[in-house]
Amino acid sequence: MPSPYRAIFAAPGTKGFSTAGFLGRMPLSMMGIGIVTMVSQLTGRYGLAGALSATVALSAAAIGPQISRLVDRHGQRRVLRPATLVSLTAVAGLLLAAKFEFPDWTLFVFAALVGCVPSVGSMIRARWAAIYRDTPQLHTAYSFESVVDEVCFIFGPIISIGLSTVWFPEAGPLLAGVFLAVGVFWLTAQRATEPVPHPREHHTKGSALRSGGLQVLVATFVATGAIFGSIDVVTVAYAEDQGHKAAASLVLAVYALGSCVAGAAFGLMHFKGAPAPRWLLGVCAMAVSMIPLQLVGNLPFLAVALFIAGLSIAPTMITTMALVEQHVPRAKLTEGMTWVSTGLAVGIALGSSAAGWVIDAAGSDAGYGVPGISGAVAVAVGFLGYRRLKKPVPQRGGTHENGNGHGQREEHSGVA
């Protein structure tokens, strides 16, 4: 591991919470595709499978920020454990309902409750922010976490699909639930690095989404999520048209690998100046990288094009988290980070649906127009809202921290 990455793990407890966070985030890439694989195998109904996966995504998008708002007020341990138990109970109910052919409406009820899953990535980034706020190490820590995200998306779908097809249909979602339980309960057992919740007086009325800058980031990432969601669906359809449907997971893994490589390299760099221009450049790069996808002629070319497209993802995500920290009061940081994930989740659901409609109407080749249009929308929103990103908000609350975040480590190591 390069020395800047080794350096961030010098702080006590960082290896433990980062490892727990990795396990807790695996369901992010496993649950949706696992449900699709399970339901399609048990019932043969792809429409139902896709609708259930979208229900989980939209439910998590609606509930996730509310869970994170409670975390900012009451702490990770007090909120994450009950929320995770609700989600795990719903996963068990969904598996049983699918296996024993319960009425469809019961599947949707359980799928909606699965959305109580907490945003583990936001919890981990909040711990890093508490330790390394206002230091160069925070950029490296955010970069490392983006690499972890991409590793999850490289291996998660392969594991989930593989287990459900080779072992038994429920295996993928079941293992995702196990990862969630182990990750969250291990994370919340680590009290030394748990951010201190903010007193009620530090919380202004309303949501973190009242911030104009955060609104721009979330709106842009709805369009960005549409890129991701549509690419997944279109790539599966394109690979099937080419007679190699199983290769779709490998091609999508190459897409995540490109982001992983870029994120690792980005974390070794140190930048001066405001992050807003770098963020806008990253959004533009993501949009431009969609152009070669309109010209795909075979799976190897598609894999190369997606690897190149992936290079802009992690750096843009890393810069986005830096901007969230600038545009959201410290008392609402975890909620602010979760709103970005919510924007992505909504976009993924919209992109998946749009891509499916285009594929049914015009074929898989035409489907790559959806991520192309989504990229153009992301650029338009980014340019229209760029002015708001140049005006950070005052950091209300959490003023008891010092620059390197060590002042409160003996008590709880900073704030969320």
Tab-separated table of C-alpha atoms in Angstrom:
chain	number	residue	atom	x	y	z
A	1	MET	CA	0.000	0.000	0.000
A	2	PRO	CA	1.526	3.412	-0.974
A	3	SER	CA	2.701	5.479	1.989
A	4	PRO	CA	-0.145	8.088	1.950
A	5	TYR	CA	-2.644	5.255	2.384
A	6	ARG	CA	-0.556	3.626	5.111
A	7	ALA	CA	-0.400	6.970	6.901
A	8	ILE	CA	-4.160	7.335	7.306
A	9	PHE	CA	-4.286	4.031	9.182
A	10	ALA	CA	-1.847	5.284	11.800
A	11	ALA	CA	-4.765	6.627	13.843
A	12	PRO	CA	-6.092	4.057	16.362
A	13	GLY	CA	-9.195	2.162	15.305
A	14	THR	CA	-9.117	3.113	11.622
A	15	LYS	CA	-8.310	-0.390	10.354
A	16	GLY	CA	-11.164	-1.868	12.349
A	17	PHE	CA	-13.924	0.498	11.264
A	18	SER	CA	-12.752	0.489	7.645
A	19	THR	CA	-12.845	-3.324	7.508
A	20	ALA	CA	-16.279	-3.406	9.119
A	21	GLY	CA	-17.414	-0.770	6.634
A	22	PHE	CA	-16.253	-2.907	3.719
A	23	LEU	CA	-18.372	-5.844	4.891
A	24	GLY	CA	-21.344	-3.591	5.639
A	25	ARG	CA	-21.240	-2.109	2.137
A	26	MET	CA	-21.186	-5.381	0.222
A	27	PRO	CA	-25.023	-5.557	0.210
A	28	LEU	CA	-25.053	-2.302	-1.763
A	29	SER	CA	-23.825	-4.206	-4.816
A	30	MET	CA	-25.329	-7.605	-3.955
A	31	MET	CA	-28.899	-7.120	-2.769
A	32	GLY	CA	-30.562	-5.646	-5.858
A	33	ILE	CA	-28.991	-7.976	-8.403
A	34	GLY	CA	-29.444	-10.873	-5.963
A	35	ILE	CA	-33.188	-10.209	-5.745
A	36	VAL	CA	-33.435	-10.016	-9.531
A	37	THR	CA	-31.578	-13.323	-9.913
A	38	MET	CA	-33.578	-15.044	-7.147
A	39	VAL	CA	-37.034	-13.959	-8.307
A	40	SER	CA	-36.319	-14.598	-11.986
A	41	GLN	CA	-35.128	-18.129	-11.166
A	42	LEU	CA	-38.035	-18.931	-8.860
A	43	THR	CA	-40.802	-17.396	-10.975
A	44	GLY	CA	-39.358	-16.665	-14.419
A	45	ARG	CA	-40.885	-13.159	-14.139
A	46	TYR	CA	-38.222	-10.580	-14.953
A	47	GLY	CA	-40.715	-7.734	-14.726
A	48	LEU	CA	-41.537	-8.627	-11.132
A	49	ALA	CA	-37.860	-9.099	-10.321
A	50	GLY	CA	-36.948	-5.674	-11.677
A	51	ALA	CA	-39.854	-3.982	-9.914
A	52	LEU	CA	-38.825	-5.477	-6.566
A	53	SER	CA	-35.222	-4.366	-7.044
A	54	ALA	CA	-36.401	-0.849	-7.884
A	55	THR	CA	-38.635	-0.870	-4.794
A	56	VAL	CA	-35.639	-1.650	-2.581
A	57	ALA	CA	-33.591	1.118	-4.217
A	58	LEU	CA	-36.314	3.762	-3.946
A	59	SER	CA	-37.157	2.766	-0.385
A	60	ALA	CA	-33.499	3.079	0.633
A	61	ALA	CA	-33.383	6.453	-1.122
A	62	ALA	CA	-36.349	7.685	0.922
A	63	ILE	CA	-35.448	6.166	4.292
A	64	GLY	CA	-31.647	6.435	4.210
A	65	PRO	CA	-31.380	10.218	4.795
A	66	GLN	CA	-33.831	9.990	7.690
A	67	ILE	CA	-31.709	7.288	9.336
A	68	SER	CA	-28.599	9.403	8.851
A	69	ARG	CA	-30.331	12.458	10.334
A	70	LEU	CA	-31.073	10.407	13.450
A	71	VAL	CA	-27.449	9.245	13.513
A	72	ASP	CA	-26.239	12.858	13.535
A	73	ARG	CA	-28.451	13.514	16.573
A	74	HIS	CA	-28.202	10.268	18.541
A	75	GLY	CA	-25.054	8.461	17.391
A	76	GLN	CA	-24.332	5.499	15.124
A	77	ARG	CA	-24.759	2.693	17.641
A	78	ARG	CA	-28.193	3.786	18.928
A	79	VAL	CA	-29.668	4.183	15.433
A	80	LEU	CA	-27.896	1.712	13.136
A	81	ARG	CA	-28.555	-1.442	15.124
A	82	PRO	CA	-32.376	-1.136	15.267
A	83	ALA	CA	-32.531	-0.015	11.609
A	84	THR	CA	-30.394	-2.960	10.535
A	85	LEU	CA	-32.578	-5.422	12.462
A	86	VAL	CA	-35.653	-4.108	10.621
A	87	SER	CA	-33.879	-4.516	7.278
A	88	LEU	CA	-32.643	-8.035	8.106
A	89	THR	CA	-36.133	-9.116	9.202
A	90	ALA	CA	-37.498	-7.808	5.896
A	91	VAL	CA	-34.816	-9.700	3.935
A	92	ALA	CA	-35.797	-12.925	5.702
A	93	GLY	CA	-39.464	-12.248	4.966
A	94	LEU	CA	-38.729	-11.544	1.293
A	95	LEU	CA	-36.766	-14.781	0.879
A	96	LEU	CA	-39.520	-16.839	2.506
A	97	ALA	CA	-42.268	-15.081	0.538
A	98	ALA	CA	-40.461	-15.722	-2.741
A	99	LYS	CA	-39.656	-19.352	-1.934
A	100	PHE	CA	-43.180	-20.270	-0.790
A	101	GLU	CA	-44.925	-18.230	-3.496
A	102	PHE	CA	-46.719	-15.721	-1.289
A	103	PRO	CA	-48.927	-13.111	-3.060
A	104	ASP	CA	-46.976	-10.471	-4.973
A	105	TRP	CA	-48.034	-7.650	-2.657
A	106	THR	CA	-46.220	-9.305	0.255
A	107	LEU	CA	-43.003	-9.279	-1.764
A	108	PHE	CA	-43.334	-5.530	-2.291
A	109	VAL	CA	-44.034	-4.897	1.405
A	110	PHE	CA	-40.896	-6.766	2.428
A	111	ALA	CA	-38.861	-5.113	-0.363
A	112	ALA	CA	-39.906	-1.673	0.901
A	113	LEU	CA	-38.802	-2.533	4.440
A	114	VAL	CA	-35.451	-3.807	3.181
A	115	GLY	CA	-34.833	-0.131	2.371
A	116	CYS	CA	-34.230	0.526	6.107
A	117	VAL	CA	-30.636	-0.502	5.436
A	118	PRO	CA	-28.320	2.294	6.659
A	119	SER	CA	-25.842	4.092	4.401
A	120	VAL	CA	-22.722	2.402	5.782
A	121	GLY	CA	-20.417	4.299	3.441
A	122	SER	CA	-21.599	7.619	4.877
A	123	MET	CA	-20.991	6.320	8.410
A	124	ILE	CA	-17.414	5.368	7.580
A	125	ARG	CA	-16.686	8.684	5.861
A	126	ALA	CA	-18.084	10.517	8.888
A	127	ARG	CA	-15.564	8.679	11.082
A	128	TRP	CA	-12.723	9.658	8.773
A	129	ALA	CA	-13.937	13.266	8.787
A	130	ALA	CA	-13.978	13.315	12.581
A	131	ILE	CA	-10.345	12.225	12.704
A	132	TYR	CA	-8.800	14.094	9.754
A	133	ARG	CA	-11.016	17.131	9.190
A	134	ASP	CA	-9.129	20.084	7.624
A	135	THR	CA	-6.056	17.980	6.843
A	136	PRO	CA	-4.709	16.527	3.551
A	137	GLN	CA	-5.219	13.031	4.981
A	138	LEU	CA	-8.983	13.397	4.610
A	139	HIS	CA	-8.656	13.517	0.811
A	140	THR	CA	-6.631	10.290	0.949
A	141	ALA	CA	-9.181	8.681	3.272
A	142	TYR	CA	-12.085	9.590	0.991
A	143	SER	CA	-10.113	8.220	-1.958
A	144	PHE	CA	-9.508	4.958	-0.128
A	145	GLU	CA	-13.214	4.606	0.624
A	146	SER	CA	-14.109	5.206	-3.021
A	147	VAL	CA	-11.716	2.405	-3.956
A	148	VAL	CA	-13.456	0.166	-1.400
A	149	ASP	CA	-16.811	1.067	-2.978
A	150	GLU	CA	-15.560	-0.012	-6.383
A	151	VAL	CA	-14.074	-3.248	-5.031
A	152	CYS	CA	-17.549	-4.030	-3.679
A	153	PHE	CA	-19.047	-3.416	-7.116
A	154	ILE	CA	-16.386	-5.546	-8.802
A	155	PHE	CA	-16.939	-8.640	-6.676
A	156	GLY	CA	-20.421	-8.191	-5.169
A	157	PRO	CA	-22.530	-8.900	-8.287
A	158	ILE	CA	-20.298	-11.806	-9.305
A	159	ILE	CA	-20.651	-13.399	-5.854
A	160	SER	CA	-24.391	-12.739	-5.646
A	161	ILE	CA	-25.246	-14.002	-9.132
A	162	GLY	CA	-22.843	-16.932	-8.831
A	163	LEU	CA	-24.235	-18.204	-5.524
A	164	SER	CA	-27.854	-17.826	-6.624
A	165	THR	CA	-27.283	-19.727	-9.849
A	166	VAL	CA	-24.859	-22.409	-8.624
A	167	TRP	CA	-26.078	-23.026	-5.043
A	168	PHE	CA	-29.744	-22.055	-4.518
A	169	PRO	CA	-31.801	-19.015	-5.668
A	170	GLU	CA	-31.958	-17.322	-2.265
A	171	ALA	CA	-28.192	-17.592	-1.642
A	172	GLY	CA	-27.228	-14.169	-3.036
A	173	PRO	CA	-29.620	-12.019	-0.979
A	174	LEU	CA	-29.030	-14.258	2.036
A	175	LEU	CA	-25.267	-13.675	1.981
A	176	ALA	CA	-25.870	-9.940	1.458
A	177	GLY	CA	-27.916	-9.953	4.671
A	178	VAL	CA	-25.120	-11.767	6.521
A	179	PHE	CA	-22.586	-9.173	5.340
A	180	LEU	CA	-24.892	-6.365	6.498
A	181	ALA	CA	-25.368	-7.882	9.969
A	182	VAL	CA	-21.670	-8.572	10.545
A	183	GLY	CA	-20.543	-5.213	9.153
A	184	VAL	CA	-22.995	-2.998	11.053
A	185	PHE	CA	-22.777	-4.770	14.404
A	186	TRP	CA	-18.981	-4.919	14.211
A	187	LEU	CA	-18.829	-1.239	13.264
A	188	THR	CA	-21.133	-0.085	16.036
A	189	ALA	CA	-19.174	-2.133	18.581
A	190	GLN	CA	-16.194	0.160	17.924
A	191	ARG	CA	-17.130	3.003	20.264
A	192	ALA	CA	-13.703	4.686	20.387
A	193	THR	CA	-14.036	6.034	16.836
A	194	GLU	CA	-17.796	6.621	16.837
A	195	PRO	CA	-18.447	10.308	16.109
A	196	VAL	CA	-20.000	12.231	18.956
A	197	PRO	CA	-23.662	13.100	18.207
A	198	HIS	CA	-24.432	16.802	18.069
A	199	PRO	CA	-26.593	18.346	20.779
A	200	ARG	CA	-30.072	19.360	19.642
A	201	GLU	CA	-29.138	23.061	19.722
A	202	HIS	CA	-26.597	22.468	16.945
A	203	HIS	CA	-29.305	21.214	14.600
A	204	THR	CA	-31.020	23.873	12.558
A	205	LYS	CA	-34.615	23.234	11.575
A	206	GLY	CA	-35.208	21.284	8.415
A	207	SER	CA	-33.125	18.957	6.326
A	208	ALA	CA	-29.537	19.278	5.161
A	209	LEU	CA	-31.079	19.391	1.677
A	210	ARG	CA	-31.993	23.045	2.298
A	211	SER	CA	-28.397	23.824	1.317
A	212	GLY	CA	-28.305	25.169	-2.252
A	213	GLY	CA	-24.944	23.555	-2.931
A	214	LEU	CA	-26.160	20.140	-1.756
A	215	GLN	CA	-29.227	20.490	-3.984
A	216	VAL	CA	-26.941	20.915	-7.000
A	217	LEU	CA	-24.856	17.880	-6.038
A	218	VAL	CA	-27.912	15.676	-5.483
A	219	ALA	CA	-29.623	16.772	-8.712
A	220	THR	CA	-26.448	16.140	-10.687
A	221	PHE	CA	-26.070	12.716	-9.136
A	222	VAL	CA	-29.607	11.751	-10.056
A	223	ALA	CA	-28.462	12.113	-13.663
A	224	THR	CA	-25.189	10.349	-12.829
A	225	GLY	CA	-27.097	7.483	-11.234
A	226	ALA	CA	-29.121	7.185	-14.425
A	227	ILE	CA	-25.814	6.614	-16.232
A	228	PHE	CA	-24.908	3.742	-13.908
A	229	GLY	CA	-28.355	2.147	-13.874
A	230	SER	CA	-28.806	2.259	-17.628
A	231	ILE	CA	-25.308	0.939	-18.359
A	232	ASP	CA	-25.967	-2.115	-16.161
A	233	VAL	CA	-29.219	-3.007	-17.926
A	234	VAL	CA	-28.042	-2.256	-21.457
A	235	THR	CA	-24.794	-4.178	-20.989
A	236	VAL	CA	-26.670	-7.300	-19.887
A	237	ALA	CA	-28.994	-7.016	-22.897
A	238	TYR	CA	-26.110	-6.324	-25.283
A	239	ALA	CA	-24.133	-9.319	-24.005
A	240	GLU	CA	-27.211	-11.518	-24.440
A	241	ASP	CA	-27.609	-10.305	-28.024
A	242	GLN	CA	-23.973	-11.226	-28.590
A	243	GLY	CA	-24.638	-14.733	-27.264
A	244	HIS	CA	-22.549	-14.305	-24.099
A	245	LYS	CA	-24.924	-13.127	-21.377
A	246	ALA	CA	-22.695	-14.497	-18.608
A	247	ALA	CA	-19.907	-12.177	-19.779
A	248	ALA	CA	-21.960	-9.136	-18.765
A	249	SER	CA	-20.859	-9.399	-15.134
A	250	LEU	CA	-17.205	-9.465	-16.202
A	251	VAL	CA	-17.637	-6.466	-18.502
A	252	LEU	CA	-19.336	-4.510	-15.717
A	253	ALA	CA	-16.542	-5.544	-13.350
A	254	VAL	CA	-14.078	-3.930	-15.779
A	255	TYR	CA	-16.156	-0.740	-15.558
A	256	ALA	CA	-15.786	-0.754	-11.764
A	257	LEU	CA	-12.097	-1.640	-12.105
A	258	GLY	CA	-11.478	1.538	-14.100
A	259	SER	CA	-13.005	3.575	-11.296
A	260	CYS	CA	-11.014	1.629	-8.699
A	261	VAL	CA	-7.694	2.316	-10.449
A	262	ALA	CA	-8.491	6.015	-10.896
A	263	GLY	CA	-9.596	6.375	-7.285
A	264	ALA	CA	-6.382	4.809	-5.990
A	265	ALA	CA	-4.259	7.133	-8.132
A	266	PHE	CA	-6.377	10.185	-7.247
A	267	GLY	CA	-5.789	9.573	-3.564
A	268	LEU	CA	-2.026	9.924	-4.056
A	269	MET	CA	-2.437	13.426	-5.491
A	270	HIS	CA	-2.719	16.638	-3.505
A	271	PHE	CA	-4.642	19.559	-4.926
A	272	LYS	CA	-4.658	23.252	-4.147
A	273	GLY	CA	-7.628	25.497	-4.611
A	274	ALA	CA	-11.367	24.944	-4.413
A	275	PRO	CA	-12.763	21.497	-5.349
A	276	ALA	CA	-15.718	22.872	-7.364
A	277	PRO	CA	-13.807	23.245	-10.680
A	278	ARG	CA	-12.406	19.704	-10.354
A	279	TRP	CA	-15.898	18.404	-9.657
A	280	LEU	CA	-17.342	20.052	-12.773
A	281	LEU	CA	-14.453	18.718	-14.864
A	282	GLY	CA	-15.183	15.223	-13.535
A	283	VAL	CA	-18.870	15.467	-14.437
A	284	CYS	CA	-17.939	16.592	-17.952
A	285	ALA	CA	-15.453	13.715	-18.275
A	286	MET	CA	-18.154	11.211	-17.298
A	287	ALA	CA	-20.467	12.620	-19.960
A	288	VAL	CA	-17.820	12.606	-22.693
A	289	SER	CA	-16.858	9.009	-21.846
A	290	MET	CA	-20.382	7.928	-22.841
A	291	ILE	CA	-19.760	8.842	-26.494
A	292	PRO	CA	-17.680	5.748	-27.410
A	293	LEU	CA	-20.445	3.507	-26.064
A	294	GLN	CA	-22.620	4.611	-28.973
A	295	LEU	CA	-20.105	2.932	-31.307
A	296	VAL	CA	-19.686	-0.476	-29.642
A	297	GLY	CA	-19.302	-3.357	-32.075
A	298	ASN	CA	-18.346	-6.254	-29.811
A	299	LEU	CA	-17.831	-7.161	-26.165
A	300	PRO	CA	-14.035	-6.614	-26.053
A	301	PHE	CA	-14.459	-3.076	-27.434
A	302	LEU	CA	-17.263	-2.494	-24.940
A	303	ALA	CA	-15.029	-3.616	-22.066
A	304	VAL	CA	-12.288	-1.192	-23.112
A	305	ALA	CA	-14.766	1.666	-23.510
A	306	LEU	CA	-16.276	0.991	-20.079
A	307	PHE	CA	-12.849	0.795	-18.427
A	308	ILE	CA	-12.046	4.248	-19.817
A	309	ALA	CA	-15.478	5.518	-18.759
A	310	GLY	CA	-14.866	4.211	-15.252
A	311	LEU	CA	-11.734	6.331	-14.834
A	312	SER	CA	-13.774	9.462	-14.135
A	313	ILE	CA	-16.159	7.964	-11.553
A	314	ALA	CA	-14.141	7.662	-8.338
A	315	PRO	CA	-12.348	11.039	-8.652
A	316	THR	CA	-15.714	12.751	-9.148
A	317	MET	CA	-17.231	10.929	-6.170
A	318	ILE	CA	-14.249	11.833	-3.961
A	319	THR	CA	-14.523	15.495	-4.897
A	320	THR	CA	-18.276	15.375	-4.309
A	321	MET	CA	-17.757	14.271	-0.703
A	322	ALA	CA	-15.316	17.147	-0.201
A	323	LEU	CA	-17.980	19.546	-1.507
A	324	VAL	CA	-20.643	18.050	0.770
A	325	GLU	CA	-18.398	18.832	3.719
A	326	GLN	CA	-18.190	22.462	2.546
A	327	HIS	CA	-21.903	22.940	1.899
A	328	VAL	CA	-23.485	21.140	4.853
A	329	PRO	CA	-23.196	22.163	8.525
A	330	ARG	CA	-21.099	19.733	10.524
A	331	ALA	CA	-24.140	18.793	12.598
A	332	LYS	CA	-25.725	17.381	9.408
A	333	LEU	CA	-22.683	15.888	7.647
A	334	THR	CA	-23.795	12.235	7.701
A	335	GLU	CA	-27.237	13.214	6.405
A	336	GLY	CA	-25.668	15.338	3.658
A	337	MET	CA	-23.477	12.474	2.451
A	338	THR	CA	-26.469	10.156	2.455
A	339	TRP	CA	-28.480	12.575	0.286
A	340	VAL	CA	-25.823	12.180	-2.430
A	341	SER	CA	-26.242	8.406	-2.230
A	342	THR	CA	-30.002	8.932	-2.392
A	343	GLY	CA	-29.648	10.937	-5.584
A	344	LEU	CA	-27.613	8.118	-7.092
A	345	ALA	CA	-30.179	5.502	-6.023
A	346	VAL	CA	-33.070	7.433	-7.560
A	347	GLY	CA	-31.068	7.929	-10.742
A	348	ILE	CA	-30.188	4.239	-10.936
A	349	ALA	CA	-33.867	3.307	-10.685
A	350	LEU	CA	-34.839	5.848	-13.352
A	351	GLY	CA	-31.954	4.876	-15.634
A	352	SER	CA	-32.715	1.170	-15.355
A	353	SER	CA	-36.372	1.732	-16.228
A	354	ALA	CA	-35.602	4.049	-19.143
A	355	ALA	CA	-32.999	1.680	-20.537
A	356	GLY	CA	-35.379	-1.269	-20.346
A	357	TRP	CA	-38.041	0.676	-22.222
A	358	VAL	CA	-35.591	1.721	-24.970
A	359	ILE	CA	-34.225	-1.829	-25.315
A	360	ASP	CA	-37.726	-3.262	-25.701
A	361	ALA	CA	-38.595	-0.610	-28.269
A	362	ALA	CA	-35.377	-0.323	-30.297
A	363	GLY	CA	-32.851	-2.963	-29.201
A	364	SER	CA	-29.736	-3.011	-27.038
A	365	ASP	CA	-27.600	-0.921	-29.413
A	366	ALA	CA	-30.012	1.982	-29.032
A	367	GLY	CA	-30.005	1.480	-25.272
A	368	TYR	CA	-26.591	3.122	-24.890
A	369	GLY	CA	-28.248	6.388	-25.873
A	370	VAL	CA	-29.772	6.509	-22.370
A	371	PRO	CA	-26.440	6.905	-20.519
A	372	GLY	CA	-25.374	9.367	-23.218
A	373	ILE	CA	-28.404	11.588	-22.619
A	374	SER	CA	-28.048	11.182	-18.844
A	375	GLY	CA	-24.459	12.410	-19.035
A	376	ALA	CA	-25.545	15.476	-20.981
A	377	VAL	CA	-28.209	16.223	-18.350
A	378	ALA	CA	-25.612	15.893	-15.564
A	379	VAL	CA	-23.362	18.422	-17.306
A	380	ALA	CA	-26.248	20.849	-17.817
A	381	VAL	CA	-27.269	20.675	-14.157
A	382	GLY	CA	-23.644	21.045	-13.073
A	383	PHE	CA	-23.120	24.195	-15.112
A	384	LEU	CA	-26.453	25.721	-14.081
A	385	GLY	CA	-25.741	25.191	-10.391
A	386	TYR	CA	-21.999	25.835	-10.424
A	387	ARG	CA	-22.347	29.266	-8.826
A	388	ARG	CA	-23.947	27.752	-5.729
A	389	LEU	CA	-20.986	25.415	-5.285
A	390	LYS	CA	-18.625	28.373	-4.972
A	391	LYS	CA	-20.366	29.596	-1.786
A	392	PRO	CA	-19.763	27.202	1.143
A	393	VAL	CA	-22.052	27.496	4.168
A	394	PRO	CA	-20.849	28.477	7.648
A	395	GLN	CA	-19.922	25.358	9.601
A	396	ARG	CA	-22.522	25.613	12.353
A	397	GLY	CA	-22.102	23.207	15.222
A	398	GLY	CA	-19.190	20.971	16.117
A	399	THR	CA	-16.977	23.953	16.894
A	400	HIS	CA	-15.299	22.079	19.738
A	401	GLU	CA	-13.042	20.233	17.274
A	402	ASN	CA	-9.523	21.237	16.502
A	403	GLY	CA	-7.899	20.981	13.108
A	404	ASN	CA	-6.751	17.392	13.182
A	405	GLY	CA	-9.771	15.972	14.974
A	406	HIS	CA	-7.777	14.522	17.878
A	407	GLY	CA	-9.245	16.743	20.581
A	408	GLN	CA	-12.193	14.450	21.268
A	409	ARG	CA	-10.699	11.061	20.463
A	410	GLU	CA	-10.534	9.930	24.086
A	411	GLU	CA	-14.265	10.594	24.412
A	412	HIS	CA	-15.603	9.537	21.029
A	413	SER	CA	-13.157	10.921	18.412
A	414	GLY	CA	-14.905	13.889	16.824
A	415	VAL	CA	-18.334	14.457	15.367
A	416	ALA	CA	-20.353	13.138	12.483
